[in-house]
Structure formats: structure tokens, C-alpha cells
Tab-separated table of C-alpha atoms in Angstrom:
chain	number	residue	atom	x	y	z
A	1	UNK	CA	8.184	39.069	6.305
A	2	UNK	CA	12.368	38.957	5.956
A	3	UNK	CA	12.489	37.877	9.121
A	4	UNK	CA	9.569	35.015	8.953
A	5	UNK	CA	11.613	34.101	5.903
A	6	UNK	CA	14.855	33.367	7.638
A	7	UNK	CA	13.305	31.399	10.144
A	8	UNK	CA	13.934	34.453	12.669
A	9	UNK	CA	11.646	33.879	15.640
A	10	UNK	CA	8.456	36.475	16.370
A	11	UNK	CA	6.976	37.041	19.827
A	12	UNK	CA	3.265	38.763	19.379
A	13	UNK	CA	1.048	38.943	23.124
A	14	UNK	CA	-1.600	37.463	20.974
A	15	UNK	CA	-2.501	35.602	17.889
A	16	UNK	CA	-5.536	37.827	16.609
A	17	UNK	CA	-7.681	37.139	13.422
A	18	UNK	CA	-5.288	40.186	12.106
A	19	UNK	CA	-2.322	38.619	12.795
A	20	UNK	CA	-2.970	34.781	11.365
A	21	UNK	CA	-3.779	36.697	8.466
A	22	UNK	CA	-0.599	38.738	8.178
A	23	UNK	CA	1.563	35.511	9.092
A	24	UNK	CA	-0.136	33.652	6.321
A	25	UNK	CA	0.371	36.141	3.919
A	26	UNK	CA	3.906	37.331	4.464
A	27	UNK	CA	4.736	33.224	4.313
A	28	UNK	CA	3.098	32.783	0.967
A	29	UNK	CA	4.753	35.924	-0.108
A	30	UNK	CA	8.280	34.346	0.526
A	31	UNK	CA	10.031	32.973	-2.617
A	32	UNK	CA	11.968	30.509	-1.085
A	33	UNK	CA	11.142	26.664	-1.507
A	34	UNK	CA	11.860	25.402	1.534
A	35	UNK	CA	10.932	28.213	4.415
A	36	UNK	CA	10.325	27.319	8.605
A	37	UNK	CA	8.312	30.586	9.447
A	38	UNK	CA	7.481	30.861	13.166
A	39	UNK	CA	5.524	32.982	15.516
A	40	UNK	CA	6.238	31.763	19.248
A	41	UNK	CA	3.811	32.206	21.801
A	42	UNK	CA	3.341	31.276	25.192
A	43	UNK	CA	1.583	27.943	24.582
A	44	UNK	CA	4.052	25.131	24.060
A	45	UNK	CA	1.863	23.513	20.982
A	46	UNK	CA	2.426	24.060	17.723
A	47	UNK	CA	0.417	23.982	14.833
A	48	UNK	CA	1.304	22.764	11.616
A	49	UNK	CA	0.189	25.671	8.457
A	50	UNK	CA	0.697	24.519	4.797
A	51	UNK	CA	1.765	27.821	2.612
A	52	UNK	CA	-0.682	27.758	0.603
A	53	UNK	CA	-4.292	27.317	-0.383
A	54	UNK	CA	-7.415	26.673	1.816
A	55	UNK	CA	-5.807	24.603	4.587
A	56	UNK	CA	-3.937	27.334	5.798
A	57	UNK	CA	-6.973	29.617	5.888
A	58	UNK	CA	-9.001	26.905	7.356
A	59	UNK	CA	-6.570	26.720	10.330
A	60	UNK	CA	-5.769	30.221	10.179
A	61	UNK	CA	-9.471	31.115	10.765
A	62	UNK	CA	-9.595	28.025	13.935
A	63	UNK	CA	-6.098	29.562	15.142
A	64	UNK	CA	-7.855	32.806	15.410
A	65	UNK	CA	-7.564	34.123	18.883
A	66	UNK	CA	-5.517	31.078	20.723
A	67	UNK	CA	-2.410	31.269	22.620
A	68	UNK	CA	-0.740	28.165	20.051
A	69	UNK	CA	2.351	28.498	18.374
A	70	UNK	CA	2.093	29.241	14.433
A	71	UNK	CA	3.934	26.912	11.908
A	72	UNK	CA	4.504	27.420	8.492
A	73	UNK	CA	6.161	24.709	6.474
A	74	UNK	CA	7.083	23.875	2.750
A	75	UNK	CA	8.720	21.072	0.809
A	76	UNK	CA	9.871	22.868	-2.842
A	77	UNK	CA	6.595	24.037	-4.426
A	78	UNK	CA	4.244	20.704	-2.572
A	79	UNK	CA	1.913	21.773	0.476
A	80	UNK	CA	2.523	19.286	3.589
A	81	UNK	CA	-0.939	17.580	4.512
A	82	UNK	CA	-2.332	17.516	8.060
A	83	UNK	CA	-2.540	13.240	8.225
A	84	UNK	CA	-5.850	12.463	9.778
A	85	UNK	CA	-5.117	8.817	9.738
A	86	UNK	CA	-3.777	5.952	12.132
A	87	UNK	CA	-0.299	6.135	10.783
A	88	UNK	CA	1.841	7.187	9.021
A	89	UNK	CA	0.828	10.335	10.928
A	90	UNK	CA	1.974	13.988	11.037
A	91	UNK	CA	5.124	14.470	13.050
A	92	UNK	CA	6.791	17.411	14.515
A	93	UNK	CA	9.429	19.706	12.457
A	94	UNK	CA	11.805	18.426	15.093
A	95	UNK	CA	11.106	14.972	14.515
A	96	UNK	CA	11.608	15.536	10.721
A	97	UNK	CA	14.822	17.691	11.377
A	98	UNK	CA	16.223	14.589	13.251
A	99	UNK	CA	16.793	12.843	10.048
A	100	UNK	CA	19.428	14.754	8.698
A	101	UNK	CA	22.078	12.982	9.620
A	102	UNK	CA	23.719	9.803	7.858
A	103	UNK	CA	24.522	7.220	10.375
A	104	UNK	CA	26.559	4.240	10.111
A	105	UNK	CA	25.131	1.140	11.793
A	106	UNK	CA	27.937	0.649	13.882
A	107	UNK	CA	28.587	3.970	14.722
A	108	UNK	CA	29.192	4.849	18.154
A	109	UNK	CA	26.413	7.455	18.231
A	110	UNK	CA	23.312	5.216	16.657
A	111	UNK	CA	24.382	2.651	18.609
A	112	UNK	CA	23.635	5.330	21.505
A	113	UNK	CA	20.909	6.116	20.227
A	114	UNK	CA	19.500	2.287	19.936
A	115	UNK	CA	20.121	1.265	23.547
A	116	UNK	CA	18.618	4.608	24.564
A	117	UNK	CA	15.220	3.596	22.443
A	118	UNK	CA	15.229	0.337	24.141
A	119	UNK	CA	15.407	1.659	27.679
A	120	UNK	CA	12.605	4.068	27.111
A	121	UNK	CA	10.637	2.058	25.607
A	122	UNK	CA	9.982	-0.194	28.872
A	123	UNK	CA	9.687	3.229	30.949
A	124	UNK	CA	6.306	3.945	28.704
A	125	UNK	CA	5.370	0.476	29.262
A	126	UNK	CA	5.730	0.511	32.898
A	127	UNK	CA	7.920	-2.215	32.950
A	128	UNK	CA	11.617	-2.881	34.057
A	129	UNK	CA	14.897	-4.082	32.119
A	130	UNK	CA	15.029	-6.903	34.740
A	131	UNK	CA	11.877	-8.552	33.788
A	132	UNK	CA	11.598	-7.550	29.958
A	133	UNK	CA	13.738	-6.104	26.827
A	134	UNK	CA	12.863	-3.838	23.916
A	135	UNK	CA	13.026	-5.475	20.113
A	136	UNK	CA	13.293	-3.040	17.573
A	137	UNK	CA	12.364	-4.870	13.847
A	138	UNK	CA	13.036	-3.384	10.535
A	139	UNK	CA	9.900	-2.948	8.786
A	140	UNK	CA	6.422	-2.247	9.326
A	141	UNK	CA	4.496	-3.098	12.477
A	142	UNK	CA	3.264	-5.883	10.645
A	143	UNK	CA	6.984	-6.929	10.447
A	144	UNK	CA	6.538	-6.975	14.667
A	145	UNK	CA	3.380	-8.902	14.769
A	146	UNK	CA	4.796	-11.560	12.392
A	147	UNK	CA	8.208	-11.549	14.200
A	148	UNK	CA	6.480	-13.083	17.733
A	149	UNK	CA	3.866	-15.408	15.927
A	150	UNK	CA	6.808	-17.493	13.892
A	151	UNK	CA	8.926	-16.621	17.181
A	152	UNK	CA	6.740	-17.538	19.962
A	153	UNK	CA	3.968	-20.336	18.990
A	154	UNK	CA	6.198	-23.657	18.768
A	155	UNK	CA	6.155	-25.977	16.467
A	156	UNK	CA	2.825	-28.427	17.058
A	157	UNK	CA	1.129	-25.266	19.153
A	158	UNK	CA	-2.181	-24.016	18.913
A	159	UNK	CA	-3.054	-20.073	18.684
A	160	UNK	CA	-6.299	-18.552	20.050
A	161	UNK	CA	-7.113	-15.218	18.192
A	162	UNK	CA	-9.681	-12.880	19.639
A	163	UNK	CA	-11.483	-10.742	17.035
A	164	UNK	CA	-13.858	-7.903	16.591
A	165	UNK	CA	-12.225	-6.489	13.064
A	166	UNK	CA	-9.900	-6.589	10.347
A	167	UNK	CA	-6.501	-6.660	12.060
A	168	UNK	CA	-7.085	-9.460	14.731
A	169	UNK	CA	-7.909	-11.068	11.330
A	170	UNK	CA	-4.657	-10.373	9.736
A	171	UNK	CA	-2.966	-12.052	13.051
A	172	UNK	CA	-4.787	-15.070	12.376
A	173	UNK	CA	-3.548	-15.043	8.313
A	174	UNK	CA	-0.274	-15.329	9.093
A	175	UNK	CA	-0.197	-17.877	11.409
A	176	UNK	CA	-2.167	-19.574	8.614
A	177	UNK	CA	0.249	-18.562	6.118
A	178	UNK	CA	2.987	-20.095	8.237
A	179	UNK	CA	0.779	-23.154	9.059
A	180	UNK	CA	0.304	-22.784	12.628
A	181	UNK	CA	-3.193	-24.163	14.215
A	182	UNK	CA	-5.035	-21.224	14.689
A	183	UNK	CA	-8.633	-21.011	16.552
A	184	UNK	CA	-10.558	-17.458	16.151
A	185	UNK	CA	-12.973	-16.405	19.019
A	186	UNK	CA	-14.803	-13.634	17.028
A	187	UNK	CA	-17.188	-10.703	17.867
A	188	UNK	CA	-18.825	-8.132	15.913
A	189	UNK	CA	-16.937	-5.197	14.457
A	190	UNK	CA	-19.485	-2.888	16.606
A	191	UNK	CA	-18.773	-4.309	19.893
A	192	UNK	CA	-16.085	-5.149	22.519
A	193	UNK	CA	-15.339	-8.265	23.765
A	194	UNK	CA	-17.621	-10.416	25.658
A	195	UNK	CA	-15.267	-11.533	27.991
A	196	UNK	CA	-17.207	-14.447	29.984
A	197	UNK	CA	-17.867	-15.971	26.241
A	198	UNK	CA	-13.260	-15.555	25.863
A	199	UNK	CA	-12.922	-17.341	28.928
A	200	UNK	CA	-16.062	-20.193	28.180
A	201	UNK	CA	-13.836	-20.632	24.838
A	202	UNK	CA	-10.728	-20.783	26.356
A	203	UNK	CA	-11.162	-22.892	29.217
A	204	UNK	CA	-13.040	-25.400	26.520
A	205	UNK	CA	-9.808	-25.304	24.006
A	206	UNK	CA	-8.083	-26.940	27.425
A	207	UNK	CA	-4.209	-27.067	27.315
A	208	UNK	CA	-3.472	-27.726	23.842
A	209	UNK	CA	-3.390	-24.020	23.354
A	210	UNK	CA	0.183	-22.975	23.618
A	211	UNK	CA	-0.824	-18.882	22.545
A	212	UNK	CA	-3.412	-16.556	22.781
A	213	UNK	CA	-3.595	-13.308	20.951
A	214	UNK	CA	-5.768	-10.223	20.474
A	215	UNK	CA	-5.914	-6.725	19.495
A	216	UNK	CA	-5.848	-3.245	21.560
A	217	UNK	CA	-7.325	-0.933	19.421
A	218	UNK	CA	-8.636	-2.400	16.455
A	219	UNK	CA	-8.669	0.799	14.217
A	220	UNK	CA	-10.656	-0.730	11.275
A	221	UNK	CA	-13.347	0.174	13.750
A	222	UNK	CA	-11.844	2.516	16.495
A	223	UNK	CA	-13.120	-0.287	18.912
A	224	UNK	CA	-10.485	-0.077	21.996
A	225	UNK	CA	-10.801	-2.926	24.010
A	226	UNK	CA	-9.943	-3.466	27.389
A	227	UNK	CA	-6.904	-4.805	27.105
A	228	UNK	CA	-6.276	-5.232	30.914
A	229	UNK	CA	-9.510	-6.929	31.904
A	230	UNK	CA	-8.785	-9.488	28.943
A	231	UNK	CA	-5.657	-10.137	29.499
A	232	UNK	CA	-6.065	-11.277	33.402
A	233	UNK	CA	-8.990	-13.483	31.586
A	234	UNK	CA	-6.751	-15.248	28.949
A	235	UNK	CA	-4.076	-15.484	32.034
A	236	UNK	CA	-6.666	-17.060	34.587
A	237	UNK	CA	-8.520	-19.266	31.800
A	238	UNK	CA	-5.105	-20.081	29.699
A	239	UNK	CA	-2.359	-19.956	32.204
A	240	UNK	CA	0.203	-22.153	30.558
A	241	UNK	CA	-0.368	-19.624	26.890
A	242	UNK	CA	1.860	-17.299	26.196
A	243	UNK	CA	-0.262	-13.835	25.722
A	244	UNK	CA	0.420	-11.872	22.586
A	245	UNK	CA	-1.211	-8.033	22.377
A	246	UNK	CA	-1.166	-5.965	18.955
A	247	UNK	CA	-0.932	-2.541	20.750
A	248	UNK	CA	-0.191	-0.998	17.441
A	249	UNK	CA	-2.224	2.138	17.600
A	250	UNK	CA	-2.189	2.390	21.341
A	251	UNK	CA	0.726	1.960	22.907
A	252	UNK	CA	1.964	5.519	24.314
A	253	UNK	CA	-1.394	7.060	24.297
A	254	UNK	CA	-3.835	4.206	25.929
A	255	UNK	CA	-2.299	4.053	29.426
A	256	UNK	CA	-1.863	0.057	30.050
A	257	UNK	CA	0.338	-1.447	32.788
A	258	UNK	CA	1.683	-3.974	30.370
A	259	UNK	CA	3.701	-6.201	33.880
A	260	UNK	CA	-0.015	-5.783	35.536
A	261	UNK	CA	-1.572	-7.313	32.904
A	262	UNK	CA	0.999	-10.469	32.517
A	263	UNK	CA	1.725	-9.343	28.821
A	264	UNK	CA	4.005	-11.578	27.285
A	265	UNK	CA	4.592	-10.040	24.178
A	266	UNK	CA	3.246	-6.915	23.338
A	267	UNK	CA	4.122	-4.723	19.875
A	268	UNK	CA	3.539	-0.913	18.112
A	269	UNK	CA	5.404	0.736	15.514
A	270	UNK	CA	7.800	3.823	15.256
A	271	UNK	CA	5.482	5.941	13.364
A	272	UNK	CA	1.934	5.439	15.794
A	273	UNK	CA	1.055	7.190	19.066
A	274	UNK	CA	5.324	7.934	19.657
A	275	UNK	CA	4.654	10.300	16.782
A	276	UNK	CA	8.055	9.508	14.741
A	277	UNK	CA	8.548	8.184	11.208
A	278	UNK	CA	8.022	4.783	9.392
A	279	UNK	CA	11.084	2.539	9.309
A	280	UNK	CA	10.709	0.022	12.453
A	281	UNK	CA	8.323	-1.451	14.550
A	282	UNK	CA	9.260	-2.807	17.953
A	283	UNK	CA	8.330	-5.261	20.766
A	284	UNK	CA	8.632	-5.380	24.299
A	285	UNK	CA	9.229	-9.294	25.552
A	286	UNK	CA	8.887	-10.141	28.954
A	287	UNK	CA	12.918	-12.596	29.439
A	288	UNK	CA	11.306	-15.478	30.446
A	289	UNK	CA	8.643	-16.438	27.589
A	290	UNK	CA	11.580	-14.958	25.154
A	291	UNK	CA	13.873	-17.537	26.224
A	292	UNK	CA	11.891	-20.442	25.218
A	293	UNK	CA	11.582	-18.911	21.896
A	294	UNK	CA	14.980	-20.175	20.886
A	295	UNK	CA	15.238	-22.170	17.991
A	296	UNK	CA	11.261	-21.505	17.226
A	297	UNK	CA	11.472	-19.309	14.221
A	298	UNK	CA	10.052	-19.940	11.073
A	299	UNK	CA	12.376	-17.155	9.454
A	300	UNK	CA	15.849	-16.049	9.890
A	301	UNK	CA	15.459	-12.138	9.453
A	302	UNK	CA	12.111	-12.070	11.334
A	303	UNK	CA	13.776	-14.877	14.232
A	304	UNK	CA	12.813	-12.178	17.708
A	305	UNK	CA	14.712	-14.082	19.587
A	306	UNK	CA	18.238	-13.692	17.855
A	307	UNK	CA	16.990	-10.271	17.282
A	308	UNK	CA	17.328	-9.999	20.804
A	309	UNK	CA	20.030	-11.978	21.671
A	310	UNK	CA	22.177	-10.270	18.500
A	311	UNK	CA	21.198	-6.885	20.234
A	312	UNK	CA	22.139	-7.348	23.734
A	313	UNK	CA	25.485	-9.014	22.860
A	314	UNK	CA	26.814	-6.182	21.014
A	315	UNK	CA	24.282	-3.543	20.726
A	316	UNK	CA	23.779	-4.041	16.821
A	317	UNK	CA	21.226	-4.846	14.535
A	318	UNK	CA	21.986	-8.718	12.791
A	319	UNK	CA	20.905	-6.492	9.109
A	320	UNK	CA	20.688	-2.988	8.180
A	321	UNK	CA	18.773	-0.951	10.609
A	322	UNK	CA	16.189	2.315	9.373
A	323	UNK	CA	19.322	4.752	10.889
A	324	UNK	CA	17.081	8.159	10.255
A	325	UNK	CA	14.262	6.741	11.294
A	326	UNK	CA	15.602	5.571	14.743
A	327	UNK	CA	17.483	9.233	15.323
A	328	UNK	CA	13.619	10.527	14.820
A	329	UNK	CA	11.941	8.038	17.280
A	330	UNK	CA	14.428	8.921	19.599
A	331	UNK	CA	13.913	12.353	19.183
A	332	UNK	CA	10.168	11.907	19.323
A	333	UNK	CA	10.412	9.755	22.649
A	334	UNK	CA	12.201	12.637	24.371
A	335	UNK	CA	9.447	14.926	22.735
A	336	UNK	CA	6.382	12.484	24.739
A	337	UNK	CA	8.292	13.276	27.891
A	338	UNK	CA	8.157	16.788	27.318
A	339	UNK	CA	4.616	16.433	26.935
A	340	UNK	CA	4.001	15.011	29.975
A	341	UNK	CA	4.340	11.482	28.973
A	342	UNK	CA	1.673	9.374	27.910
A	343	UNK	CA	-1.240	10.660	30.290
A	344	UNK	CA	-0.596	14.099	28.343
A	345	UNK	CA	-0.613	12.974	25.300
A	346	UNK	CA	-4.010	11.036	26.007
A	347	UNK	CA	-5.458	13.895	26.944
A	348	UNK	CA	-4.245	15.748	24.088
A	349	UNK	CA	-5.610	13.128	21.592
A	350	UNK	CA	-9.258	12.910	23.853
A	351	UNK	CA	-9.810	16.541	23.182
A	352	UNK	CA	-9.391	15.973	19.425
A	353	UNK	CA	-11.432	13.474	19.387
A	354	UNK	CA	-14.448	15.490	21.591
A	355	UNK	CA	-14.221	18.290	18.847
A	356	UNK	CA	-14.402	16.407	16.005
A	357	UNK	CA	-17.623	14.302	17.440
A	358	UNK	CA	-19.336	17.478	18.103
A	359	UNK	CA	-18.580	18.783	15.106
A	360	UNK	CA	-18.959	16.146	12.652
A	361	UNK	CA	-22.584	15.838	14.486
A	362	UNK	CA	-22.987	19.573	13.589
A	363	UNK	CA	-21.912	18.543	10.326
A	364	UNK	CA	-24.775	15.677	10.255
A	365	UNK	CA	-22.074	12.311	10.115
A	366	UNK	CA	-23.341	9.540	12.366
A	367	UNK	CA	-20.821	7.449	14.160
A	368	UNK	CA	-20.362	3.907	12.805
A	369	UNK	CA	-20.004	3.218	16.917
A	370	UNK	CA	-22.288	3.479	19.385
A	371	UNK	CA	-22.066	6.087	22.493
A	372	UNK	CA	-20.291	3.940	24.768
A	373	UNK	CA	-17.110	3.713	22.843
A	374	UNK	CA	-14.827	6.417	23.729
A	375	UNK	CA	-11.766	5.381	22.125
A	376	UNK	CA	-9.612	8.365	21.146
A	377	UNK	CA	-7.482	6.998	18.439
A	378	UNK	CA	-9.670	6.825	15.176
A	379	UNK	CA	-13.584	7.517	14.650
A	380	UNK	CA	-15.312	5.844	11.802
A	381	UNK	CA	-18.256	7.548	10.327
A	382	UNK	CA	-21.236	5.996	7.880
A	383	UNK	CA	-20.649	7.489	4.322
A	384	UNK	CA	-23.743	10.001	3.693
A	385	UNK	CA	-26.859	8.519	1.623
A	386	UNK	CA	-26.969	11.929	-0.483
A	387	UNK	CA	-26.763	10.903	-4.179
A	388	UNK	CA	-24.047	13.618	-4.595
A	389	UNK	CA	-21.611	12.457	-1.911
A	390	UNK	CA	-19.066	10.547	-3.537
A	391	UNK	CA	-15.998	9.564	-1.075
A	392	UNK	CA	-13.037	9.313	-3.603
A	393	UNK	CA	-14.250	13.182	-4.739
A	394	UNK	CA	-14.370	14.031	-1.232
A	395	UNK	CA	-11.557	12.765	-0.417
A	396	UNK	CA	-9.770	14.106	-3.265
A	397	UNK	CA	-11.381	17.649	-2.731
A	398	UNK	CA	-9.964	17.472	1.148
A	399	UNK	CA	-6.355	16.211	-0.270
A	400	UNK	CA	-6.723	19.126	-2.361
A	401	UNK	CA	-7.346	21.910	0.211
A	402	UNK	CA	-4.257	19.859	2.461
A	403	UNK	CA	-5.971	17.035	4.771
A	404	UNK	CA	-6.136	13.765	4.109
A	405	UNK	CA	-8.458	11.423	5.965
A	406	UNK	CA	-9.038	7.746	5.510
A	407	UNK	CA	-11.528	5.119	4.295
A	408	UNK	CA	-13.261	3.056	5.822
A	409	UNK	CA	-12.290	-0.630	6.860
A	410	UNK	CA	-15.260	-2.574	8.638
A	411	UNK	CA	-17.102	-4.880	6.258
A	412	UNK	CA	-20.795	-4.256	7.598
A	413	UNK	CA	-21.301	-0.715	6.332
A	414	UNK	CA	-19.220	1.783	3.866
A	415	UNK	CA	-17.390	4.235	6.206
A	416	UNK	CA	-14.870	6.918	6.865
A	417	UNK	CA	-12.318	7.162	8.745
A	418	UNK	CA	-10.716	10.047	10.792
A	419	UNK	CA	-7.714	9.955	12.859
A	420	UNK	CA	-6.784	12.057	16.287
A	421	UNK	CA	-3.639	11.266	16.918
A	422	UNK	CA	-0.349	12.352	15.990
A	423	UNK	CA	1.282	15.715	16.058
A	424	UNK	CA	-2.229	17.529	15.475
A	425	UNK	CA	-3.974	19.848	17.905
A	426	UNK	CA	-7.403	21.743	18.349
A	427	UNK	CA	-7.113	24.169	15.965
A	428	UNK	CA	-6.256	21.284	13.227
A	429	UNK	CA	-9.561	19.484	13.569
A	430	UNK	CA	-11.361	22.669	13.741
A	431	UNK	CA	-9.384	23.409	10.252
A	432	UNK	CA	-10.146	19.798	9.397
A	433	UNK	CA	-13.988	20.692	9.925
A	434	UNK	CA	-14.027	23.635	8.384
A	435	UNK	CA	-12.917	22.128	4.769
A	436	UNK	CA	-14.797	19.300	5.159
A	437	UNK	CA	-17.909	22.006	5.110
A	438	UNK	CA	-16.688	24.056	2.505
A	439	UNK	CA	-16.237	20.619	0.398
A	440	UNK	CA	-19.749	19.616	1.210
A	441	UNK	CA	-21.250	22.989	-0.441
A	442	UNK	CA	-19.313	22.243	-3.138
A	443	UNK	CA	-20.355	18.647	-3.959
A	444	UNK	CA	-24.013	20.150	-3.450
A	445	UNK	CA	-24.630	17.688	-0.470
A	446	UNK	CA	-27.600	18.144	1.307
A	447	UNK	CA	-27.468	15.830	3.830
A	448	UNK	CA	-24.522	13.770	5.982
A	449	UNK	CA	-27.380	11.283	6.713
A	450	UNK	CA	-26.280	7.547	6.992
């Protein structure tokens, strides 16, 4: 326990029912607020504990017998939640630890740091520095998505959204909000895209359409569509459009070729599949289109092209960049190549996503999807018909016992939401399972049935 409490590393052959019950106990016994307690093993994952209450146990009991690494983890008397969401999502202690230091924005080190972001962010894209450049943006990803649409449709252009839920929508808003012609081509939220219908519509809209735009994985839904097959449409049907892809919740998990595919502008965000923490989003331009963006803009501290221009000239942001939050993608980025890049990490987040289908479908919760989506990012489920299921106390209950999952965002049928992605492993969607039954006997629900 003394040494658990000052962080001192233990080796153990094995992580035994008997032992994830010691670790537990000696880390609740410690009277510190703020304790790392570790148990190394030969596995190279970690797992994520809180100190207290049923989410430890839950994972505790799933941890029971595996070869993972034990984590235990406080924050003053507050027990961290496992984030079973599509971002902000849980990070690793490293990540977090990253943050500690103040940075000026023209300090020689950030500014190491920022070029260093920049370069790796092409590598996971599979492009090179020749063809295309990295754009971080303060803000949100939305911050990115809005950044190219003022940027990149010019004035007197047309843009062509394709749709199949809520956040192809939200592209389309703000061109509207920034009064830009905008022309949806919309599918249902259960389905991916027809793509002989995008090309029929395209090839009909003729050459007045200057952009075309669409989502990866739309994670109202958990749809992922292929983002490769409609991107050589919108190319073939649309060739003189510049092509837009929200890659938000994809990029460094979904494997795309984004130089195959002809992307012109494709965006994410620092705190999605790179596992690191809010602050900035970024986009990855392809020189050419970016160069006929000058000028463009709509806004001056969302312009991407003197984003780009300001950052190549002299390696610094043109307004206070999220310092902290950049050291932790950074660190996070050299933590995905550890991994084994973003084939790894795919696989990592697929074999979430297999146990929680199998055992939410143990559990009785019926997919909001049909069987032949196999997207690994987020899984919506119908809310149960039991008259004692109520989501906000089951959600509260969960929050309680130190998960939190989502609700749902389609508009054809009240759902849930559960994320795989992010630093979570095995053993934290078994944990994740294992409240979610213990909260159903206590809400009396009988039945998961949609």
C-alpha cells in the first residue's frame, strides 16, 4: 500500500481476482488526494480504475485474470469517469501529464512542438508536405468545419451537402448562416449513401457547383460511410468542386488514403480518435485548392488560408493558440505510433465495439442500425419500452457508479448512445456492462425491449 501510494511501480506474474481486489483496496485506503497507483504487467494497455465506488469493482471484477496494466487515478476527493462518448473522450495519464507545463506562444519549444503536429498529421493521412499542409484552428472542430466553408466556397458558389444525420446538417447551417447557396442531397439516418442517386444529383446541379461536402462518420447515428467510394464519385461527377470531408470522429482510426481519394479539404479535432484534449481542431489542405482560397473568407480569425500562410511564414499562430492542449496532442500522436499507428488503434476500437454488441444483446438493447453497419466509433441503441426505464435516471445512476454514456441524436426514434473509442480497453466495456446491469436491477427493468 506505501508503495502504491507513492506511485512506486509493482510487478505481479498475474493479475488474479485476489490481487484486483487487494490493489483496489490498498488505493482507496490511501489518504492522499491526488494518488497514480500502478501495477505493471506485461501487456502494454492500461486500464483506467476510479478509487472509489462501483466502477472500480465493475472493472476490477472484468480485469480479473488479464495480463493489462492496472490504473488507479484521483482528482482531490472527485472519481474520474470512463467517457463512453464521441469526444471529449478519456485520455491517457500521459496525455494529461503533458499539460503541465506553461508555454509561451512564441516559445522556442511550442513552436517545436507545432511544426512537429503539422508534419505528423499528414503521415496519418497518408499524404506528403509537398502536396498538402496541416491547419491547426483554435476552437472546437466545429471551429475547423466553419474555417474551410467561409474559406473555400467563393463568393457567388454553390455547395452540395450530402446527408444521412445531424452533422452533415450542421455543415449545411452554416453555410446558410453565412449565406452561401447550399443544395442538400439527403438520405435516411439508417442508411449509407446511395451513391448512383449522389452522382444522378450531381451531374444534374451541372457546373454551377463550386463545393461539395459530406460527412465520414456521422456519429448522431454511428453510420460510417464510405468515404473513398464517394469521394471518387463527387470527383468523377463534380470535377471542377472542391471536395470537403468532416472526418471528425474518424480520422486516425478509419484508415482512408485521403491523396487516393482527391480530398481537398478534410478536418478532425484534437480531442477524437488522436485521443488528446479539447482546445483545437485541425485541417489538412491539399496547396493547390488552398491557394485559391485567398481573399475568400467571410471572417478574419476563422480566414484558413492566412491561418496557413501566418503559420508557414513564421511558425506562429496569428492569435493565442490552446499551448497545453497542443503539448498533449503531441504527446498523444507519439502515443498512436506506439500503438501501432492507426491500423492498431482500429483494431483496438473494433474489439470494443464486438464486446459491447454482444453484450448489450445479452443485456436485451437492440441496435438503432441494422447488421450491415460495422462502424466502430459509436453504437446507438433504441431506449427500452419498460415503463420503469427512464434515461436521465439511468444515466445519472451510470454517472454515479463512474461511466458516462451519451444520448441519443437521430430524430426517428429515442436512442442511446455508446462510444468505443478513446483511451478505453476490453476490460472497460466489460466494466461498462456490468453497471449498466446492476443499474437495470435497480430501476426494476424487466425488459431492454425497443
Amino acid at each position: 500500500s506505501a508503495r502504491l501510494c507513492s506511485s512506486q511501480t509493482l510487478r505481479l506474474p498475474r493479475l488474479d481476482a485476489m490481487s484486483a481486489a487487494l490493489l483496489y483496496k490498498a488505493a482507496v485506503k490511501s489518504a492522499f488526494s491526488q494518488t497514480a497507483a500502478r501495477c505493471s504487467l506485461p501487456a502494454t494497455t492500461r486500464v483506467a480504475v476510479a478509487r472509489r465506488g462501483a466502477g472500480a469493482r465493475h472493472i476490477a471484477a472484468a480485469m480479473a485474470g488479464s495480463q493489462r496494466a492496472f490504473q488507479v487515478r484521483t482528482y482531490g476527493d472527485s472519481t474520474e469517469k470512463k467517457l463512453f462518448t464521441p469526444g471529449p473522450l478519456c485520455t491517457s495519464a500521459t496525455v494529461r501529464e503533458a499539460m503541465r507545463f506553461d508555454f509561451g506562444s512564441r516559445d522556442e519549444k511550442f513552436m517545436e512542438i507545432v511544426k512537429n503536429i503539422r508534419s505528423e498529421l499528414l503521415k496519418v493521412g497518408g499524404v506528403s508536405e509537398a502536396e498538402y499542409t496541416t491547419i491547426p484552428v483554435q476552437g472546437s472542430g466545429t471551429f475547423a468545419v466553419e474555417s474551410v466553408i467561409t474559406s473555400s466556397v467563393p463568393r457567388g458558389g454553390k455547395l452540395v451537402v450530402i446527408s444521412n444525420g445531424h452533422y452533415a446538417q450542421r455543415i449545411a447551417k452554416i453555410a446558410r448562416v453565412l449565406e452561401i447557396e447550399t443544395e442538400m442531397v439527403e438520405f435516411p439516418e439508417t442508411s449509407f449513401f446511395d451513391l448512383a442517386e449522389v452522382e444522378r444529383r450531381l451531374r444534374a446541379a451541372g457546373p454551377s457547383v463550386t463545393n461539395v461536402a459530406f460527412v465520414h462518420c456521422e456519429t448522431s447515428s454511428g453510420v460510417v460511410n464510405d468515404a473513398l467510394a464517394t469521394a471518387r464519385v463527387c470527383k468523377a461527377a463534380c470535377p471542377q468542386a472542391t471536395l470537403f470531408v468532416d472526418a471528425m470522429s474518424s480520422f486516425g482510426a478509419v484508415p482512408l488514403d485521403v491523396g487516393a481519394a482527391g480530398i481537398d479539404f478534410i478536418v478532425s479535432s484534437a480531442n477524437k480518435c488522436i485521443q488528446g484534449v479539447p482546445g483545437f481542431s485541425f485541417i489538412i489542405a491539399r496547396r493547390e485548392p488552398l491557394e485559391r482560397c485567398k481573399g475568400v473568407a467571410r471572417s478574419l480569425s476563422l480566414d484558413m488560408y492566412d491561418q496557413a500562410k501566418g503559420l508557414e511564414a513564421s511558425g506562429q499562430f496569428r492569435f493565442t493558440p490552446a499551448t497545453q492542449s497542443m503539448a498533449a496532442f503531441n504527446q498523444a500522436l507519439a502515443e498512436l505510433a506506439e500503438e501501432g499507428g492507426c491500423a492498431a488503434r482500429a483494431a483496438r476500437y473494433a474489439n470494443n465495439r464486438r464486446v459491447l454488441r454482444e453484450g448489450m444483446s445479452e443485456l436485451g438493447f437492440v441496435e438503432f442500425l441494422g447488421p450491415e453497419h460495422e462502424g466502430y466509433i459509436i453504437t446507438s441503441f433504441h431506449l427500452p419500452k419498460d415503463p420503469q426505464f427512464h434515461f436521465e435516471t439511468f444515466y445519472g445512476k451510470l454517472a454515479d457508479k463512474g461511466f458516462c454514456i451519451y444520448p441519443g441524436k437521430v430524430t426517428t426514434a429515442p436512442t442511446l448512445r455508446i462510444g468505443c473509442i478513446g483511451h478505453l480497453f476490453e476490460e472497460d466495456m466489460r466494466g461498462l456492462l456490468g453497471a449498466m446491469r446492476e443499474t437495470l436491477a435497480e430501476m426494476n427493468v424487466q425488459s431492454c425491449a425497443a
